[in-house]
Short mmCIF file of C-alpha atoms in Angstrom, two decimals:
data_model
loop_
_atom_site.label_atom_id
_atom_site.label_comp_id
_atom_site.label_asym_id
_atom_site.label_seq_id
_atom_site.Cartn_x
_atom_site.Cartn_y
_atom_site.Cartn_z
CA MET A 58 0.00 0.00 0.00
CA SER A 59 1.30 3.41 -0.86
CA HIS A 60 1.30 6.45 1.38
CA LYS A 61 0.94 9.45 -0.89
CA ARG A 62 0.87 12.22 1.68
CA ILE A 63 3.82 13.23 3.84
CA PRO A 64 2.64 16.02 6.16
CA LYS A 65 4.89 18.74 7.49
CA ARG A 66 4.07 18.08 11.15
CA LYS A 67 5.23 14.52 11.61
CA ALA A 68 7.91 12.28 13.05
CA VAL A 69 10.61 10.75 10.87
CA LEU A 70 12.08 7.30 11.36
CA ALA A 71 15.69 7.14 10.16
CA VAL A 72 17.03 4.07 8.38
CA GLY A 73 20.02 4.06 10.71
CA GLY A 74 17.72 3.78 13.73
CA MET A 75 16.21 0.46 12.72
CA ALA A 76 18.89 -1.73 14.28
CA ALA A 77 18.57 0.20 17.51
CA LEU A 78 14.81 -0.25 17.40
CA GLY A 79 15.05 -4.01 17.35
CA ALA A 80 17.75 -4.20 19.98
CA ALA A 81 16.27 -1.68 22.39
CA ALA A 82 13.23 -3.84 23.15
CA LEU A 83 15.51 -6.52 24.65
CA LEU A 84 17.61 -4.19 26.81
CA LEU A 85 15.61 -4.17 30.02
CA PRO A 86 17.09 -2.23 32.98
CA ASN A 87 17.45 -3.53 36.49
CA ALA A 88 18.66 -0.35 38.19
CA ASN A 89 19.04 -0.15 41.95
CA ALA A 90 19.06 -3.93 42.38
CA SER A 91 21.56 -5.64 44.62
CA GLN A 92 23.58 -8.75 43.80
CA ASP A 93 20.85 -11.03 45.21
CA GLY A 94 18.12 -9.34 43.15
CA THR A 95 16.44 -7.42 45.98
CA ALA A 96 16.05 -3.64 45.96
CA ASP A 97 17.86 -1.29 48.28
CA PRO A 98 15.14 0.32 50.46
CA LYS A 99 17.15 3.56 50.60
CA ALA A 100 17.87 3.65 46.85
CA ALA A 101 16.54 6.33 44.56
CA PRO A 102 13.67 5.42 42.20
CA ARG A 103 14.74 3.03 39.47
CA ILE A 104 15.68 4.33 36.03
CA LEU A 105 13.17 2.68 33.70
CA LYS A 106 11.99 2.54 30.14
CA ALA A 107 8.28 3.27 29.77
CA SER A 108 7.55 -0.36 28.90
CA ASP A 109 9.19 -1.57 32.12
CA ALA A 110 7.37 1.11 34.09
CA SER A 111 4.08 -0.40 32.92
CA ASP A 112 5.09 -3.80 34.29
CA LEU A 113 6.15 -2.32 37.63
CA ALA A 114 2.90 -0.35 37.86
CA ALA A 115 0.88 -3.52 37.38
CA GLN A 116 2.82 -5.27 40.16
CA LEU A 117 2.44 -2.33 42.55
CA SER A 118 -1.28 -2.18 41.87
CA GLY A 119 -1.59 -5.64 43.39
CA LEU A 120 0.90 -4.94 46.16
CA LEU A 121 -0.71 -1.69 47.35
CA GLY A 122 -4.35 -2.76 46.93
CA ASP A 123 -6.86 0.00 47.76
CA ALA A 124 -4.01 2.42 48.51
CA PHE A 125 -2.95 2.39 44.83
CA ALA A 126 -4.38 5.47 43.10
CA GLY A 127 -2.83 5.22 39.66
CA SER A 128 0.61 5.88 38.24
CA TYR A 129 2.38 7.62 35.40
CA TYR A 130 5.76 7.65 33.71
CA ASP A 131 8.02 10.70 34.07
CA PRO A 132 10.06 10.66 30.81
CA GLY A 133 12.39 13.41 32.01
CA ARG A 134 13.51 11.47 35.09
CA GLN A 135 12.76 8.05 33.52
CA GLN A 136 10.86 7.07 36.66
CA LEU A 137 7.52 5.52 37.52
CA VAL A 138 5.51 7.79 39.82
CA VAL A 139 2.93 5.96 41.93
CA ASN A 140 0.00 7.68 43.65
CA VAL A 141 -0.81 6.40 47.15
CA VAL A 142 -3.79 7.29 49.36
CA GLY A 143 -4.02 6.84 53.11
CA ASP A 144 -1.46 7.05 55.89
CA ASN A 145 -0.03 3.52 55.77
CA ASN A 146 3.67 4.34 55.84
CA GLN A 147 4.56 0.66 55.40
CA LEU A 148 2.95 0.64 51.96
CA VAL A 149 4.85 3.77 50.98
CA VAL A 150 8.10 2.09 52.03
CA GLN A 151 7.21 -1.02 50.02
CA ALA A 152 6.51 1.02 46.89
CA LYS A 153 9.82 2.83 47.26
CA LYS A 154 11.67 -0.45 47.77
CA ALA A 155 10.15 -1.73 44.55
CA GLY A 156 11.74 1.19 42.71
CA ALA A 157 8.92 3.73 42.28
CA ALA A 158 8.77 7.40 43.14
CA VAL A 159 5.83 7.75 45.54
CA ARG A 160 3.36 10.63 45.75
CA GLU A 161 0.62 10.86 48.37
CA VAL A 162 -2.72 12.02 46.89
CA ASP A 163 -6.33 12.57 48.01
CA ASN A 164 -8.50 10.74 45.45
CA SER A 165 -8.56 6.93 45.51
CA THR A 166 -9.07 4.76 42.46
CA ALA A 167 -12.51 3.78 43.75
CA GLU A 168 -13.54 7.43 44.13
CA LEU A 169 -12.33 8.29 40.64
CA LYS A 170 -14.18 5.32 39.15
CA ALA A 171 -17.36 6.36 40.96
CA ALA A 172 -17.01 9.87 39.59
CA ALA A 173 -16.57 8.48 36.06
CA GLN A 174 -19.75 6.42 36.52
CA THR A 175 -21.62 9.57 37.55
CA LEU A 176 -20.44 11.29 34.38
CA ARG A 177 -21.62 8.31 32.34
CA SER A 178 -25.08 8.31 33.89
CA GLU A 179 -25.61 12.09 33.86
CA ALA A 180 -23.44 13.56 31.11
CA THR A 181 -23.25 11.04 28.25
CA ILE A 182 -23.55 13.67 25.54
CA PRO A 183 -22.08 13.32 22.02
CA GLY A 184 -18.89 15.36 21.85
CA THR A 185 -17.74 14.66 25.42
CA ALA A 186 -14.96 12.46 26.75
CA TRP A 187 -13.31 11.73 30.07
CA ALA A 188 -10.33 9.82 31.41
CA VAL A 189 -8.44 9.56 34.68
CA ASP A 190 -5.34 11.76 34.71
CA PRO A 191 -2.99 10.30 37.35
CA ARG A 192 -0.70 13.32 37.12
CA SER A 193 -3.41 15.59 38.54
CA ASN A 194 -5.18 12.77 40.44
CA LYS A 195 -8.42 13.95 38.82
CA ILE A 196 -10.74 13.07 35.97
CA LEU A 197 -10.10 15.18 32.89
CA VAL A 198 -13.41 15.95 31.16
CA THR A 199 -13.29 17.33 27.62
CA ALA A 200 -16.17 18.78 25.60
CA ASP A 201 -15.76 19.47 21.89
CA SER A 202 -17.07 22.47 19.93
CA THR A 203 -20.50 20.89 19.40
CA VAL A 204 -21.29 20.86 23.13
CA THR A 205 -23.07 24.17 23.72
CA GLY A 206 -26.12 25.64 25.45
CA GLY A 207 -27.99 23.24 27.67
CA ASP A 208 -25.59 20.38 26.96
CA TRP A 209 -22.63 22.44 28.17
CA ASP A 210 -24.58 23.47 31.27
CA THR A 211 -25.29 19.80 32.01
CA VAL A 212 -21.64 18.80 31.72
CA GLU A 213 -20.48 21.77 33.75
CA SER A 214 -22.98 21.17 36.56
CA THR A 215 -22.19 17.45 36.67
CA VAL A 216 -18.47 18.17 37.05
CA ARG A 217 -19.25 20.69 39.78
CA GLU A 218 -21.44 18.16 41.63
CA LEU A 219 -18.54 15.70 41.77
CA GLY A 220 -16.96 17.97 44.34
CA PRO A 221 -13.83 20.12 44.48
CA GLY A 222 -10.61 18.47 43.46
CA MET A 223 -12.28 15.54 41.69
CA ALA A 224 -12.46 16.61 38.03
CA THR A 225 -11.47 19.36 35.64
CA LEU A 226 -13.41 20.48 32.55
CA ARG A 227 -11.92 21.91 29.38
CA LYS A 228 -13.21 22.85 25.95
CA SER A 229 -11.78 21.45 22.71
CA THR A 230 -11.87 23.56 19.55
CA GLY A 231 -12.32 20.52 17.33
CA THR A 232 -15.05 17.89 16.99
CA PHE A 233 -14.81 14.30 18.24
CA LYS A 234 -15.21 11.97 15.29
CA THR A 235 -13.99 8.64 14.08
CA PHE A 236 -11.22 8.89 11.50
CA ALA A 237 -12.64 6.83 8.63
CA SER A 238 -12.51 8.45 5.20
CA GLY A 239 -12.36 7.80 1.47
CA GLY A 240 -9.02 7.57 -0.34
CA ASP A 241 -5.98 5.36 0.27
CA ALA A 242 -4.61 2.39 2.26
CA ILE A 243 -7.30 -0.24 3.00
CA PHE A 244 -10.67 0.21 1.35
CA GLY A 245 -14.11 -1.17 2.04
CA GLY A 246 -17.63 0.00 1.27
CA GLY A 247 -16.41 3.38 0.05
CA ALA A 248 -14.50 4.04 3.29
CA ARG A 249 -10.73 4.27 3.78
CA CYS A 250 -8.96 3.17 6.93
CA SER A 251 -5.50 2.02 7.96
CA LEU A 252 -4.17 -1.42 8.76
CA GLY A 253 -3.03 -1.65 12.38
CA PHE A 254 -1.02 -4.76 13.22
CA ASN A 255 -0.68 -8.14 11.56
CA VAL A 256 -1.68 -10.93 13.94
CA THR A 257 -2.50 -14.63 13.95
CA ALA A 258 -6.17 -15.53 14.38
CA GLY A 259 -7.26 -18.19 16.85
CA ASP A 260 -7.39 -20.84 14.10
CA GLY A 261 -3.81 -20.11 13.06
CA THR A 262 -4.63 -18.11 9.92
CA PRO A 263 -3.02 -14.72 9.15
CA ALA A 264 -5.10 -11.65 9.99
CA PHE A 265 -4.82 -7.99 10.94
CA LEU A 266 -6.35 -5.61 13.46
CA THR A 267 -7.98 -2.32 12.52
CA ALA A 268 -10.63 -0.02 13.98
CA GLY A 269 -14.03 -1.45 14.82
CA HIS A 270 -15.88 1.42 13.14
CA CYS A 271 -14.08 0.39 9.95
CA GLY A 272 -15.04 -3.25 10.50
CA VAL A 273 -18.75 -2.47 10.83
CA ALA A 274 -18.66 -0.23 7.73
CA ALA A 275 -17.76 -3.01 5.29
CA ALA A 276 -17.41 -6.79 5.35
CA GLN A 277 -14.44 -6.98 2.95
CA TRP A 278 -11.34 -4.84 2.54
CA SER A 279 -8.86 -4.26 -0.28
CA ASP A 280 -5.35 -2.80 -0.32
CA THR A 281 -6.08 -0.73 -3.44
CA GLN A 282 -9.03 1.51 -4.21
CA GLY A 283 -11.47 -0.49 -6.32
CA GLY A 284 -9.24 -3.57 -6.11
CA ALA A 285 -10.09 -7.16 -5.25
CA PRO A 286 -10.67 -7.86 -1.54
CA ILE A 287 -7.72 -9.22 0.44
CA GLY A 288 -9.47 -9.74 3.76
CA THR A 289 -12.87 -10.41 5.34
CA VAL A 290 -14.05 -9.06 8.69
CA ASP A 291 -14.22 -11.85 11.25
CA GLN A 292 -15.19 -9.81 14.32
CA ALA A 293 -15.90 -6.12 14.92
CA VAL A 294 -16.86 -4.10 17.99
CA PHE A 295 -18.07 -0.48 17.79
CA PRO A 296 -19.46 1.35 19.65
CA GLY A 297 -19.55 -0.06 23.18
CA GLN A 298 -16.76 -2.16 24.63
CA GLY A 299 -14.03 -0.73 22.41
CA ASP A 300 -13.28 0.09 18.78
CA PHE A 301 -11.53 -2.86 17.13
CA ALA A 302 -11.95 -5.39 14.34
CA LEU A 303 -10.20 -8.59 13.29
CA VAL A 304 -9.88 -9.02 9.51
CA THR A 305 -8.64 -12.39 8.26
CA TYR A 306 -6.66 -12.57 5.03
CA ASP A 307 -8.60 -14.40 2.31
CA ASP A 308 -5.42 -16.20 1.17
CA PRO A 309 -4.16 -18.34 4.08
CA ALA A 310 -0.68 -18.29 2.50
CA THR A 311 -0.43 -14.50 2.90
CA GLU A 312 2.83 -13.37 4.49
CA ALA A 313 1.87 -11.09 7.36
CA PRO A 314 5.04 -9.92 9.12
CA SER A 315 4.89 -8.36 12.56
CA GLU A 316 6.04 -4.88 11.61
CA VAL A 317 4.82 -1.37 10.85
CA ASN A 318 5.45 0.16 7.44
CA ALA A 319 6.53 3.62 8.61
CA GLU A 320 6.62 5.50 5.31
CA GLY A 321 8.62 2.81 3.56
CA GLN A 322 10.76 1.79 6.53
CA ARG A 323 10.04 -1.37 8.48
CA VAL A 324 9.63 -1.12 12.25
CA PRO A 325 9.75 -4.59 13.89
CA ILE A 326 6.91 -5.12 16.35
CA LEU A 327 8.00 -7.51 19.10
CA GLN A 328 4.97 -7.78 21.36
CA ALA A 329 1.77 -6.13 22.57
CA ALA A 330 1.94 -4.08 25.77
CA GLU A 331 -0.12 -1.86 28.06
CA ALA A 332 0.23 1.91 27.65
CA THR A 333 1.43 4.15 30.49
CA VAL A 334 0.49 7.78 31.06
CA GLY A 335 3.48 9.95 30.12
CA GLN A 336 4.83 7.37 27.66
CA GLN A 337 6.20 8.68 24.34
CA VAL A 338 4.47 7.00 21.39
CA PHE A 339 4.33 6.99 17.59
CA ARG A 340 1.34 6.58 15.30
CA MET A 341 1.29 5.49 11.67
CA GLY A 342 -1.70 6.25 9.48
CA SER A 343 -2.41 6.21 5.76
CA THR A 344 -3.36 9.91 5.64
CA THR A 345 -0.81 11.68 7.81
CA GLY A 346 2.00 9.14 7.92
CA LEU A 347 4.15 9.05 11.05
CA ALA A 348 3.28 11.28 14.01
CA ASP A 349 4.30 11.28 17.65
CA GLY A 350 3.19 12.44 21.07
CA ALA A 351 2.47 11.13 24.57
CA VAL A 352 -0.16 9.12 26.42
CA THR A 353 -2.29 11.47 28.55
CA GLY A 354 -5.01 9.20 29.99
CA LEU A 355 -6.18 5.60 30.31
CA ASP A 356 -9.59 3.89 30.41
CA ALA A 357 -11.06 6.85 28.53
CA THR A 358 -14.74 7.10 27.62
CA VAL A 359 -15.58 8.90 24.36
CA ASN A 360 -19.10 9.84 23.30
CA TYR A 361 -18.96 9.80 19.49
CA PRO A 362 -22.03 10.72 17.43
CA GLU A 363 -22.39 6.99 16.68
CA GLY A 364 -22.36 5.99 20.35
CA THR A 365 -20.23 5.67 23.48
CA VAL A 366 -16.92 3.81 23.42
CA THR A 367 -15.12 2.86 26.64
CA GLY A 368 -11.70 1.63 27.66
CA LEU A 369 -9.63 3.77 25.28
CA ILE A 370 -6.17 5.37 25.54
CA GLN A 371 -6.11 9.19 25.36
CA THR A 372 -3.12 10.94 23.74
CA ASN A 373 -2.01 14.29 22.33
CA VAL A 374 -0.98 12.64 19.05
CA CYS A 375 -2.58 14.16 15.96
CA ALA A 376 -4.60 12.20 13.40
CA GLU A 377 -6.96 12.83 10.48
CA PRO A 378 -9.64 11.00 8.49
CA GLY A 379 -8.21 7.84 6.96
CA ASP A 380 -5.85 7.21 9.89
CA SER A 381 -8.48 5.07 11.66
CA GLY A 382 -7.17 1.65 12.65
CA GLY A 383 -3.55 2.70 12.25
CA ALA A 384 -0.85 1.49 14.61
CA MET A 385 0.28 3.23 17.80
CA PHE A 386 3.63 1.84 18.90
CA THR A 387 6.86 2.65 20.75
CA GLN A 388 10.38 3.10 19.46
CA ASP A 389 11.39 -0.22 21.02
CA GLY A 390 8.80 -2.22 19.09
CA LEU A 391 5.79 -2.47 21.40
CA ALA A 392 2.27 -2.50 19.94
CA LEU A 393 0.02 -0.30 22.10
CA GLY A 394 -3.07 0.86 20.23
CA LEU A 395 -5.30 1.20 17.19
CA THR A 396 -6.40 4.67 16.09
CA SER A 397 -10.05 5.26 16.98
CA GLY A 398 -10.91 8.96 16.68
CA GLY A 399 -10.59 12.38 18.25
CA SER A 400 -10.53 16.04 17.37
CA GLY A 401 -8.20 18.40 15.56
CA ASP A 402 -5.71 17.60 12.79
CA CYS A 403 -1.98 17.45 12.16
CA THR A 404 -1.77 21.18 11.39
CA VAL A 405 -3.30 22.61 14.57
CA GLY A 406 -2.94 19.49 16.75
CA GLY A 407 -5.60 17.85 18.88
CA GLU A 408 -6.28 14.74 20.90
CA THR A 409 -6.63 11.21 19.58
CA PHE A 410 -8.04 8.12 21.28
CA PHE A 411 -6.74 4.60 20.70
CA GLN A 412 -8.08 1.12 21.26
CA PRO A 413 -5.65 -0.86 23.48
CA VAL A 414 -4.12 -3.70 21.47
CA THR A 415 -4.00 -6.04 24.46
CA THR A 416 -7.75 -5.76 24.98
CA ALA A 417 -8.47 -6.30 21.29
CA LEU A 418 -6.24 -9.39 21.09
CA GLU A 419 -7.92 -10.96 24.11
CA ALA A 420 -11.41 -10.20 22.81
CA VAL A 421 -10.88 -11.69 19.33
CA GLY A 422 -8.66 -14.58 20.46
CA ALA A 423 -5.70 -13.54 18.29
CA THR A 424 -1.98 -13.34 19.03
CA LEU A 425 0.76 -10.95 18.00
CA ASP A 426 3.70 -13.24 17.30
CA GLY A 427 6.52 -10.69 17.30
CA ALA A 428 8.98 -9.65 14.60
CA GLY A 429 10.67 -12.51 12.82
CA GLY A 430 8.02 -15.05 13.78
CA SER A 431 8.35 -17.28 16.81
CA ALA A 432 12.07 -16.63 17.13
CA GLY A 433 11.49 -12.90 17.47
CA ALA A 434 8.67 -13.47 19.93
CA GLY A 435 10.85 -15.84 21.92
CA GLY A 436 13.60 -13.26 22.14
CA ALA A 437 11.15 -10.65 23.34
CA GLU A 438 9.75 -13.05 25.92
CA GLU A 439 13.25 -13.92 27.11
CA GLY A 440 14.07 -10.23 27.53
CA ALA A 441 10.74 -9.60 29.24
CA GLY A 442 11.48 -12.49 31.57
CA GLY A 443 14.64 -10.74 32.66
CA ALA A 444 12.70 -7.61 33.47
CA GLU A 445 10.09 -9.54 35.44
CA GLU A 446 12.84 -11.30 37.38
CA GLY A 447 14.41 -7.95 38.29
CA ALA A 448 11.07 -6.40 39.24
CA GLY A 449 10.13 -9.58 41.09
CA GLY A 450 13.30 -9.36 43.14
CA ALA A 451 12.50 -5.78 44.07
CA GLU A 452 9.02 -6.77 45.09
CA GLU A 453 10.33 -9.69 47.12
CA GLY A 454 12.54 -7.23 48.99
CA ALA A 455 9.41 -5.19 49.71
CA GLY A 456 7.55 -8.22 51.08
CA GLY A 457 5.06 -8.30 48.20
CA GLU A 458 3.70 -11.16 46.16
CA GLN A 459 4.11 -11.80 42.42
CA GLN A 460 0.83 -10.55 41.06
CA GLY A 461 1.94 -8.60 38.00
CA PRO A 462 0.74 -10.91 35.19
CA GLU A 463 -2.69 -11.34 36.79
CA ASP A 464 -3.09 -7.61 37.35
CA GLN A 465 -2.22 -6.86 33.73
CA GLN A 466 -4.83 -9.33 32.51
CA GLN A 467 -7.44 -7.90 34.84
CA GLY A 468 -7.18 -4.46 33.23
CA ALA A 469 -8.15 -5.81 29.82
CA GLY A 470 -11.84 -5.69 30.60
CA ASN A 471 -12.16 -2.38 32.47
CA GLY A 472 -14.90 -0.02 31.43
CA GLN A 473 -16.55 -2.43 29.03
CA GLN A 474 -20.15 -1.68 27.97
CA GLY A 475 -22.61 -3.25 25.55
CA ALA A 476 -21.94 -2.93 21.82
CA GLU A 477 -24.26 -1.20 19.36
CA ASP A 478 -24.52 -1.04 15.60
CA GLY A 479 -22.01 1.56 14.36
CA GLN A 480 -22.38 1.43 10.58
CA GLN A 481 -23.85 4.91 10.30
CA GLY A 482 -20.80 6.91 11.39
CA ALA A 483 -18.15 5.20 9.27
CA GLY A 484 -20.41 5.28 6.24
CA ASP A 485 -21.26 8.96 6.68
CA GLN A 486 -17.63 9.93 6.12
CA ALA A 487 -17.08 7.76 3.07
CA GLY A 488 -18.30 10.31 0.54
CA GLY A 489 -15.02 12.19 0.25
CA ALA A 490 -12.96 9.35 -1.21
CA ASP A 491 -11.80 10.90 -4.46
CA GLU A 492 -11.51 14.37 -2.94
CA GLY A 493 -9.42 13.07 -0.01
CA ALA A 494 -7.10 11.13 -2.30
CA GLY A 495 -6.56 14.13 -4.52
CA ALA A 496 -5.67 16.31 -1.57
CA ASP A 497 -3.18 13.70 -0.42
CA GLU A 498 -1.32 13.83 -3.74
CA GLN A 499 -0.94 17.61 -3.56
CA ASP A 500 0.81 17.78 -0.18
CA GLY A 501 4.53 18.45 0.11
CA GLY A 502 7.21 16.20 1.52
CA GLU A 503 9.40 17.96 4.06
CA GLU A 504 11.38 15.80 6.45
CA ALA A 505 12.57 16.57 9.95
CA GLY A 506 15.94 15.68 11.42
CA THR A 507 16.41 12.61 13.57
CA ASP A 508 17.79 12.03 17.02
CA GLU A 509 20.22 9.32 18.13
CA SER A 510 17.49 6.69 18.30
CA GLY A 511 16.35 7.49 14.76
CA LEU A 512 13.02 8.94 15.92
CA THR A 513 12.27 12.64 15.95
CA GLN A 514 9.83 13.98 18.53
CA THR A 515 7.60 16.83 17.35
CA HIS A 516 5.75 17.48 20.59
#
């Protein structure tokens, strides 16, 4: 599939950075660990990659129990910051022993979830969204430009009723919409979307993940406009409990490598992982190419015109129509999300929501095998095992139990609601196919410089 448009505001992946990309995913730190694998209780917070911070956060969630009030990654200090409620000093000591920076906060996870449920019951209005922001220990509520008059008053009063210090409300200049369009990349029913990640379906056949609102718009998809179908939708969810679809390749002999085609360069994808607030991420889409930004919220609820979608990842990455379903990933080869929708564009910026890959894989019964097939996956698992061993040692020193894998699985189903028929929204945006493709061909092709890792941050 060709990518005709190369926008000015984007991230560039250098050819020289590819080797580092593959290797970086296997270099897992074990800072502040002693010779016997336990953590020094007086040591400073561990220096971590964002992917390792996610694993540590999952372990601490089980260790701290009700005292755990969320966490986020501080990319400047390369530390995991954990929010703790209550006055149990022993738990604070345990979290520090495990390698986290600890911050005492007022709002518990249970209180924040209850507030989110109040928003859902009283302020489910198209054009609104909310997600827990662990950095402020509040719920961030966003209303787009369509929320005015009585609707705005309802949202504002609901936020006020939650009580002081529980939520913040802000206005977005754009409009929340799904990013399906007509033009380039994968085509079905007059709509254009983007392929996310190649996976293996439960029966062992090759398949790929894309957005659910694309999957409900058409049963078959092609890699050229007007071309013969290459895949058939096996499962699709939108709206409701996510925005994801599994499309199986019609030819079972199709080669479906675990990689992202980042504007002609191949980024090996080693494994699926959970996102962490503060994590730096990249997105690839058929309209805007490669873009970057950071994760700003988890378990987000978005009220699209087609219906409510829960359990999404909120980011400040830009996206535009046609980018739907595209891959969100990290520079060290972790698959995090599938582009769902949002507001704004890649000229003025905006916010974009993503379907977590881990949740989609579990729901459809598929697996992401890792770059290079089973050998690549095995290498990633071996490296991940080293990280778990190091984190496990730290937790052992803190007196905790090994609960990380179970806690990570538990999060896959958070915020799930019933699914509805979503064909209307994706189909409504299909009319601009030829116009969108023509605009893509007219755009220029400036490139930005690259950093040592081969990835240039634009945010």
